[in-house]
PDB file of C-alpha atoms in Angstrom:
ATOM      1  CA  MET A 590      -9.016  -4.640  15.557  1.00 53.00           C
ATOM      2  CA  PHE A 591      -5.650  -5.563  13.920  1.00 58.00           C
ATOM      3  CA  ASP A 592      -4.061  -7.017  16.823  1.00 53.00           C
ATOM      4  CA  SER A 593      -5.324 -10.565  17.225  1.00 48.00           C
ATOM      5  CA  PHE A 594      -3.672 -11.982  14.088  1.00 47.00           C
ATOM      6  CA  LEU A 595      -0.272 -10.740  14.740  1.00 55.00           C
ATOM      7  CA  SER A 596       0.275 -13.707  17.352  1.00 58.00           C
ATOM      8  CA  GLY A 597      -1.960 -16.091  15.247  1.00 75.00           C
ATOM      9  CA  ALA A 598      -0.499 -19.144  13.287  1.00 86.00           C
ATOM     10  CA  SER A 599       0.978 -18.228   9.999  1.00 92.00           C
ATOM     11  CA  GLU A 600       3.150 -19.486   7.101  1.00 95.00           C
ATOM     12  CA  ARG A 601       6.118 -17.563   6.277  1.00 97.00           C
ATOM     13  CA  MET A 602       6.663 -17.065   2.538  1.00 98.00           C
ATOM     14  CA  ASP A 603       9.370 -15.706   0.535  1.00 97.00           C
ATOM     15  CA  ARG A 604       8.704 -13.256  -1.969  1.00 96.00           C
ATOM     16  CA  PRO A 605       8.121 -15.675  -5.007  1.00 97.00           C
ATOM     17  CA  SER A 606       6.010 -17.981  -3.023  1.00 98.00           C
ATOM     18  CA  TYR A 607       4.019 -15.108  -1.914  1.00 98.00           C
ATOM     19  CA  HIS A 608       3.244 -13.738  -5.352  1.00 97.00           C
ATOM     20  CA  ALA A 609       2.495 -17.255  -6.667  1.00 98.00           C
ATOM     21  CA  ASP A 610       0.138 -17.975  -3.618  1.00 98.00           C
ATOM     22  CA  PHE A 611      -1.241 -14.520  -4.045  1.00 98.00           C
ATOM     23  CA  GLY A 612      -2.103 -15.188  -7.678  1.00 96.00           C
ATOM     24  CA  ARG A 613      -3.746 -18.515  -7.323  1.00 97.00           C
ATOM     25  CA  THR A 614      -5.802 -17.188  -4.457  1.00 97.00           C
ATOM     26  CA  TYR A 615      -6.919 -14.080  -6.333  1.00 97.00           C
ATOM     27  CA  ALA A 616      -8.185 -16.255  -9.377  1.00 94.00           C
ATOM     28  CA  SER A 617      -9.887 -18.599  -7.128  1.00 94.00           C
ATOM     29  CA  GLY A 618     -12.899 -16.287  -6.488  1.00 92.00           C
ATOM     30  CA  ILE A 619     -12.259 -13.837  -3.536  1.00 96.00           C
ATOM     31  CA  GLY A 620     -15.146 -11.313  -3.560  1.00 96.00           C
ATOM     32  CA  PHE A 621     -12.912  -8.226  -2.671  1.00 97.00           C
ATOM     33  CA  LEU A 622      -9.362  -6.879  -1.925  1.00 98.00           C
ATOM     34  CA  ASN A 623      -8.505  -4.824   1.059  1.00 98.00           C
ATOM     35  CA  LYS A 624      -4.919  -3.358   1.388  1.00 98.00           C
ATOM     36  CA  VAL A 625      -3.325  -1.381   4.412  1.00 97.00           C
ATOM     37  CA  GLU A 626      -0.218   0.536   3.514  1.00 97.00           C
ATOM     38  CA  ARG A 627       1.508   1.856   6.741  1.00 96.00           C
ATOM     39  CA  GLY A 628       5.384   2.283   5.906  1.00 95.00           C
ATOM     40  CA  GLN A 629       6.664   5.477   5.312  1.00 96.00           C
ATOM     41  CA  HIS A 630      10.034   4.478   3.554  1.00 95.00           C
ATOM     42  CA  PHE A 631      10.224   1.685   0.970  1.00 95.00           C
ATOM     43  CA  GLN A 632      12.542   0.809  -2.038  1.00 94.00           C
ATOM     44  CA  GLU A 633      11.256   0.359  -5.629  1.00 93.00           C
ATOM     45  CA  ARG A 634      14.240  -0.923  -7.447  1.00 91.00           C
ATOM     46  CA  GLY A 635      13.678  -1.489 -11.142  1.00 93.00           C
ATOM     47  CA  PHE A 636      10.623   1.092 -11.335  1.00 94.00           C
ATOM     48  CA  GLY A 637      11.944   4.107 -13.354  1.00 96.00           C
ATOM     49  CA  SER A 638      10.245   6.577 -11.743  1.00 97.00           C
ATOM     50  CA  TRP A 639      11.305   5.475  -8.072  1.00 97.00           C
ATOM     51  CA  GLU A 640      14.946   5.200  -9.629  1.00 97.00           C
ATOM     52  CA  ALA A 641      14.662   9.039 -10.813  1.00 97.00           C
ATOM     53  CA  PHE A 642      13.125  10.082  -7.465  1.00 98.00           C
ATOM     54  CA  ALA A 643      16.006   8.335  -5.724  1.00 97.00           C
ATOM     55  CA  ALA A 644      18.652   9.773  -7.732  1.00 97.00           C
ATOM     56  CA  GLY A 645      17.266  13.283  -6.773  1.00 97.00           C
ATOM     57  CA  ASP A 646      15.761  13.887 -10.374  1.00 97.00           C
ATOM     58  CA  TRP A 647      12.254  14.894  -9.030  1.00 97.00           C
ATOM     59  CA  GLU A 648      11.113  16.338 -12.552  1.00 96.00           C
ATOM     60  CA  ARG A 649      12.077  13.088 -14.204  1.00 97.00           C
ATOM     61  CA  ALA A 650      10.419  11.085 -11.232  1.00 97.00           C
ATOM     62  CA  LEU A 651       6.966  12.856 -12.242  1.00 96.00           C
ATOM     63  CA  ALA A 652       7.172  12.488 -15.765  1.00 96.00           C
ATOM     64  CA  LEU A 653       7.536   8.933 -15.346  1.00 96.00           C
ATOM     65  CA  ALA A 654       4.972   8.593 -12.438  1.00 95.00           C
ATOM     66  CA  ALA A 655       2.487   7.081 -15.094  1.00 93.00           C
ATOM     67  CA  GLU A 656       4.706   4.578 -16.564  1.00 90.00           C
ATOM     68  CA  GLY A 657       2.673   1.893 -15.085  1.00 91.00           C
ATOM     69  CA  ARG A 658      -0.547   3.003 -16.259  1.00 95.00           C
ATOM     70  CA  GLU A 659      -1.190   0.173 -18.753  1.00 96.00           C
ATOM     71  CA  ASP A 660      -0.206  -2.650 -16.368  1.00 94.00           C
ATOM     72  CA  TYR A 661      -2.438  -0.724 -13.636  1.00 95.00           C
ATOM     73  CA  ALA A 662      -5.371  -0.758 -16.183  1.00 96.00           C
ATOM     74  CA  ARG A 663      -4.855  -4.273 -16.981  1.00 96.00           C
ATOM     75  CA  GLU A 664      -5.056  -5.179 -13.385  1.00 95.00           C
ATOM     76  CA  LEU A 665      -8.116  -3.109 -12.697  1.00 95.00           C
ATOM     77  CA  ARG A 666      -9.828  -4.488 -15.852  1.00 95.00           C
ATOM     78  CA  LYS A 667      -9.074  -7.952 -14.640  1.00 94.00           C
ATOM     79  CA  ALA A 668     -10.657  -6.863 -11.124  1.00 95.00           C
ATOM     80  CA  ILE A 669     -13.714  -5.723 -12.671  1.00 95.00           C
ATOM     81  CA  SER A 670     -14.304  -8.623 -14.835  1.00 95.00           C
ATOM     82  CA  LEU A 671     -13.898 -10.776 -11.663  1.00 94.00           C
ATOM     83  CA  GLY A 672     -15.945  -8.718  -9.799  1.00 95.00           C
ATOM     84  CA  ILE A 673     -13.570  -7.944  -7.139  1.00 96.00           C
ATOM     85  CA  PRO A 674     -13.292  -4.124  -5.863  1.00 96.00           C
ATOM     86  CA  HIS A 675      -9.814  -3.019  -4.847  1.00 96.00           C
ATOM     87  CA  ARG A 676      -9.731  -0.852  -1.659  1.00 98.00           C
ATOM     88  CA  ARG A 677      -6.372   0.539  -0.047  1.00 98.00           C
ATOM     89  CA  ILE A 678      -5.932   2.546   3.045  1.00 98.00           C
ATOM     90  CA  ARG A 679      -2.667   4.682   2.837  1.00 98.00           C
ATOM     91  CA  ILE A 680      -1.683   5.676   6.108  1.00 98.00           C
ATOM     92  CA  VAL A 681       0.600   9.000   6.351  1.00 98.00           C
ATOM     93  CA  GLU A 682       2.945  10.075   9.008  1.00 97.00           C
ATOM     94  CA  PHE A 683       3.726  14.023   9.516  1.00 97.00           C
ATOM     95  CA  PRO A 684       6.017  15.392   8.308  1.00 97.00           C
ATOM     96  CA  ILE A 685       5.413  13.797   4.993  1.00 98.00           C
ATOM     97  CA  THR A 686       8.509  11.643   3.977  1.00 97.00           C
ATOM     98  CA  PRO A 687      10.120  12.100   0.436  1.00 98.00           C
ATOM     99  CA  TYR A 688       8.928   8.656  -0.529  1.00 97.00           C
ATOM    100  CA  VAL A 689       5.260   9.274   0.495  1.00 98.00           C
ATOM    101  CA  GLN A 690       5.277  12.458  -1.363  1.00 98.00           C
ATOM    102  CA  TRP A 691       6.737  10.494  -4.311  1.00 98.00           C
ATOM    103  CA  GLU A 692       4.269   7.632  -4.049  1.00 98.00           C
ATOM    104  CA  PHE A 693       1.229   9.773  -4.139  1.00 98.00           C
ATOM    105  CA  PHE A 694       1.830  10.899  -7.749  1.00 98.00           C
ATOM    106  CA  VAL A 695       1.925   7.138  -8.718  1.00 97.00           C
ATOM    107  CA  LEU A 696      -1.149   6.352  -6.642  1.00 98.00           C
ATOM    108  CA  ARG A 697      -2.952   9.363  -8.262  1.00 98.00           C
ATOM    109  CA  VAL A 698      -2.717   7.351 -11.531  1.00 97.00           C
ATOM    110  CA  ARG A 699      -4.427   4.189  -9.799  1.00 96.00           C
ATOM    111  CA  VAL A 700      -7.047   6.376  -8.644  1.00 97.00           C
ATOM    112  CA  ASP A 701      -7.754   7.851 -11.792  1.00 96.00           C
ATOM    113  CA  LEU A 702      -7.965   4.490 -13.140  1.00 95.00           C
ATOM    114  CA  GLY A 703     -10.501   3.422 -10.405  1.00 93.00           C
ATOM    115  CA  GLU A 704      -8.851   2.145  -7.655  1.00 95.00           C
ATOM    116  CA  GLU A 705     -10.603   3.007  -4.345  1.00 97.00           C
ATOM    117  CA  ILE A 706      -7.786   4.772  -1.782  1.00 98.00           C
ATOM    118  CA  LYS A 707      -8.516   6.507   1.406  1.00 98.00           C
ATOM    119  CA  VAL A 708      -5.876   8.375   3.323  1.00 98.00           C
ATOM    120  CA  LEU A 709      -5.482   8.371   7.201  1.00 97.00           C
ATOM    121  CA  ASN A 710      -3.337  10.288   9.252  1.00 97.00           C
ATOM    122  CA  THR A 711      -1.173   8.488  12.098  1.00 96.00           C
ATOM    123  CA  ARG A 712      -2.903  11.115  14.590  1.00 94.00           C
ATOM    124  CA  ASP A 713      -6.304   9.870  13.783  1.00 91.00           C
ATOM    125  CA  ILE A 714      -5.458   6.044  14.610  1.00 93.00           C
ATOM    126  CA  ALA A 715      -3.432   7.061  17.710  1.00 92.00           C
ATOM    127  CA  ASP A 716      -6.137   4.957  19.697  1.00 88.00           C
ATOM    128  CA  ILE A 717      -5.394   1.932  17.443  1.00 88.00           C
ATOM    129  CA  GLU A 718      -1.703   2.273  17.403  1.00 89.00           C
ATOM    130  CA  LYS A 719      -0.906   2.519  21.074  1.00 86.00           C
ATOM    131  CA  ASP A 720       1.213  -0.599  21.529  1.00 84.00           C
ATOM    132  CA  HIS A 721       2.480  -0.895  17.871  1.00 86.00           C
ATOM    133  CA  PRO A 722       1.884   0.388  14.410  1.00 90.00           C
ATOM    134  CA  VAL A 723      -0.831  -1.049  11.942  1.00 92.00           C
ATOM    135  CA  PRO A 724       0.825  -3.579   9.976  1.00 92.00           C
ATOM    136  CA  GLU A 725       1.180  -3.977   6.156  1.00 95.00           C
ATOM    137  CA  VAL A 726      -1.780  -6.458   5.128  1.00 96.00           C
ATOM    138  CA  VAL A 727      -3.395  -7.573   1.958  1.00 97.00           C
ATOM    139  CA  VAL A 728      -6.508  -9.360   2.583  1.00 97.00           C
ATOM    140  CA  LEU A 729      -8.084 -11.529  -0.231  1.00 98.00           C
ATOM    141  CA  GLY A 730     -11.843 -11.764   0.684  1.00 97.00           C
ATOM    142  CA  GLU A 731     -12.439 -14.439   3.370  1.00 96.00           C
ATOM    143  CA  LYS A 732      -9.559 -16.663   1.906  1.00 97.00           C
ATOM    144  CA  ALA A 733      -6.270 -15.469   2.859  1.00 97.00           C
ATOM    145  CA  LEU A 734      -4.677 -12.664   4.948  1.00 96.00           C
ATOM    146  CA  TYR A 735      -0.991 -11.463   4.111  1.00 97.00           C
ATOM    147  CA  GLU A 736       1.185  -9.498   6.369  1.00 96.00           C
ATOM    148  CA  VAL A 737       3.512  -8.051   4.021  1.00 96.00           C
ATOM    149  CA  VAL A 738       7.281  -8.207   5.067  1.00 94.00           C
ATOM    150  CA  TYR A 739      10.029  -5.772   4.315  1.00 93.00           C
ATOM    151  CA  ASP A 740      13.663  -5.858   5.337  1.00 91.00           C
ATOM    152  CA  ASN A 741      15.439  -2.994   7.343  1.00 86.00           C
ATOM    153  CA  ASP A 742      15.844  -1.091   3.992  1.00 85.00           C
ATOM    154  CA  GLY A 743      12.507  -1.296   3.042  1.00 88.00           C
ATOM    155  CA  ASN A 744      12.977  -3.885   0.301  1.00 89.00           C
ATOM    156  CA  ALA A 745       9.905  -6.265  -0.163  1.00 89.00           C
ATOM    157  CA  ASP A 746      10.696  -9.786   1.412  1.00 92.00           C
ATOM    158  CA  GLY A 747       7.601 -11.787   1.251  1.00 96.00           C
ATOM    159  CA  ALA A 748       4.668 -12.335   3.632  1.00 97.00           C
ATOM    160  CA  LYS A 749       3.260 -14.035   6.417  1.00 96.00           C
ATOM    161  CA  ARG A 750      -0.064 -15.849   5.229  1.00 97.00           C
ATOM    162  CA  TYR A 751      -2.895 -16.372   7.629  1.00 95.00           C
ATOM    163  CA  SER A 752      -5.785 -18.525   6.753  1.00 93.00           C
ATOM    164  CA  ASP A 753      -7.850 -18.454  10.111  1.00 92.00           C
ATOM    165  CA  THR A 754     -11.287 -17.291   8.881  1.00 93.00           C
ATOM    166  CA  SER A 755     -12.389 -15.555  11.953  1.00 92.00           C
ATOM    167  CA  LEU A 756      -9.182 -13.728  11.894  1.00 92.00           C
ATOM    168  CA  ILE A 757      -9.686 -12.663   8.475  1.00 93.00           C
ATOM    169  CA  ARG A 758     -13.130 -11.612   9.147  1.00 94.00           C
ATOM    170  CA  GLU A 759     -12.058  -9.492  12.165  1.00 93.00           C
ATOM    171  CA  THR A 760      -9.396  -7.718  10.070  1.00 94.00           C
ATOM    172  CA  ASN A 761     -11.959  -6.855   7.256  1.00 96.00           C
ATOM    173  CA  LEU A 762     -14.191  -5.580   9.894  1.00 94.00           C
ATOM    174  CA  GLY A 763     -11.475  -3.404  11.273  1.00 92.00           C
ATOM    175  CA  PHE A 764     -10.374  -2.501   7.761  1.00 95.00           C
ATOM    176  CA  ASP A 765     -14.065  -1.355   7.110  1.00 96.00           C
ATOM    177  CA  VAL A 766     -13.954   0.847  10.227  1.00 93.00           C
ATOM    178  CA  LEU A 767     -10.535   2.390   9.062  1.00 94.00           C
ATOM    179  CA  TYR A 768     -11.691   3.059   5.744  1.00 97.00           C
ATOM    180  CA  GLU A 769     -14.687   5.088   6.900  1.00 96.00           C
ATOM    181  CA  ARG A 770     -12.581   7.247   9.085  1.00 94.00           C
ATOM    182  CA  GLY A 771     -10.194   7.917   5.816  1.00 97.00           C
ATOM    183  CA  GLU A 772     -10.091  11.027   3.840  1.00 98.00           C
ATOM    184  CA  GLY A 773     -10.608  10.995  -0.167  1.00 98.00           C
ATOM    185  CA  PHE A 774      -7.470  10.635  -1.892  1.00 98.00           C
ATOM    186  CA  HIS A 775      -7.785  13.595  -4.121  1.00 98.00           C
ATOM    187  CA  ASP A 776      -8.709  15.886  -1.170  1.00 98.00           C
ATOM    188  CA  PHE A 777      -5.718  14.769   0.744  1.00 98.00           C
ATOM    189  CA  PHE A 778      -3.429  15.265  -2.253  1.00 98.00           C
ATOM    190  CA  GLU A 779      -4.537  18.428  -3.247  1.00 98.00           C
ATOM    191  CA  ARG A 780      -4.391  19.879   0.430  1.00 98.00           C
ATOM    192  CA  GLU A 781      -1.112  18.211   1.471  1.00 98.00           C
ATOM    193  CA  ILE A 782       1.099  16.857  -1.457  1.00 98.00           C
ATOM    194  CA  VAL A 783       0.687  18.863  -4.546  1.00 97.00           C
ATOM    195  CA  HIS A 784       2.060  22.103  -3.036  1.00 97.00           C
ATOM    196  CA  LEU A 785       5.087  20.641  -1.348  1.00 98.00           C
ATOM    197  CA  ALA A 786       8.465  21.549  -2.651  1.00 98.00           C
ATOM    198  CA  PRO A 787      10.766  18.747  -4.319  1.00 97.00           C
ATOM    199  CA  PRO A 788      12.068  16.525  -1.633  1.00 96.00           C
ATOM    200  CA  ARG A 789      15.493  16.309  -0.835  1.00 91.00           C
ATOM    201  CA  VAL A 790      16.624  12.747  -1.183  1.00 87.00           C
ATOM    202  CA  THR A 791      19.682  11.164   0.340  1.00 72.00           C
ATOM    203  CA  ALA A 792      21.565   8.109  -1.198  1.00 55.00           C
ATOM    204  CA  THR A 793      19.388   4.701  -1.190  1.00 49.00           C
ATOM    205  CA  LYS A 794      20.796   1.253  -0.894  1.00 43.00           C
ATOM    206  CA  THR A 795      20.249  -1.434  -3.643  1.00 36.00           C
ATOM    207  CA  GLY A 796      17.329  -3.905  -3.187  1.00 38.00           C
ATOM    208  CA  SER A 797      14.402  -5.413  -4.671  1.00 41.00           C
ATOM    209  CA  ALA A 798      11.434  -3.606  -5.779  1.00 41.00           C
ATOM    210  CA  GLY A 799       8.239  -3.547  -3.687  1.00 49.00           C
ATOM    211  CA  SER A 800       4.696  -3.426  -5.151  1.00 51.00           C
ATOM    212  CA  ARG A 801       2.435  -0.613  -6.189  1.00 56.00           C
TER     213      ARG A 801
END
């Protein structure tokens, strides 16, 4: 389902090159965007809510969770104008990590603005993850597939770009299967996230921000 492209030909891009290529491809007319987020720990340096979370100030982190609302709204308005639906699968391990607990409050803002996000428990995809975890991917229609790369500390470090049409189609078909398995964001949030006690956060290393 997501296995075949991992050994396929790809172009390794650093972070600026990935963002530039993503922007060009996105604007070229792609039809849809699919994203799979699998990691349970990331660094989001420069994002005030994450900085507060990493410093152990949970109340301030929640107060700042909507700080990107205008940027998200602008992004989604652009997507609507271009006719590009955004779908995301957020895969979650249990027990829920402090990062994921924090991230769900940020993702809730995106969902409230219209992004389509489903949640999958890793127990529900054990059949797919027998050999390795599902990778972090972003697929732009049938034009480009990016396997997003992070360093050992969870800092964004660019991507591997795949352009083989058959691999992209197969990945999109796999995405559709997983998306159908997923649970609605708000149902998961209300049941598993909102009632959790503030997380205990240990000191984090410096690094570059990821991308919400």
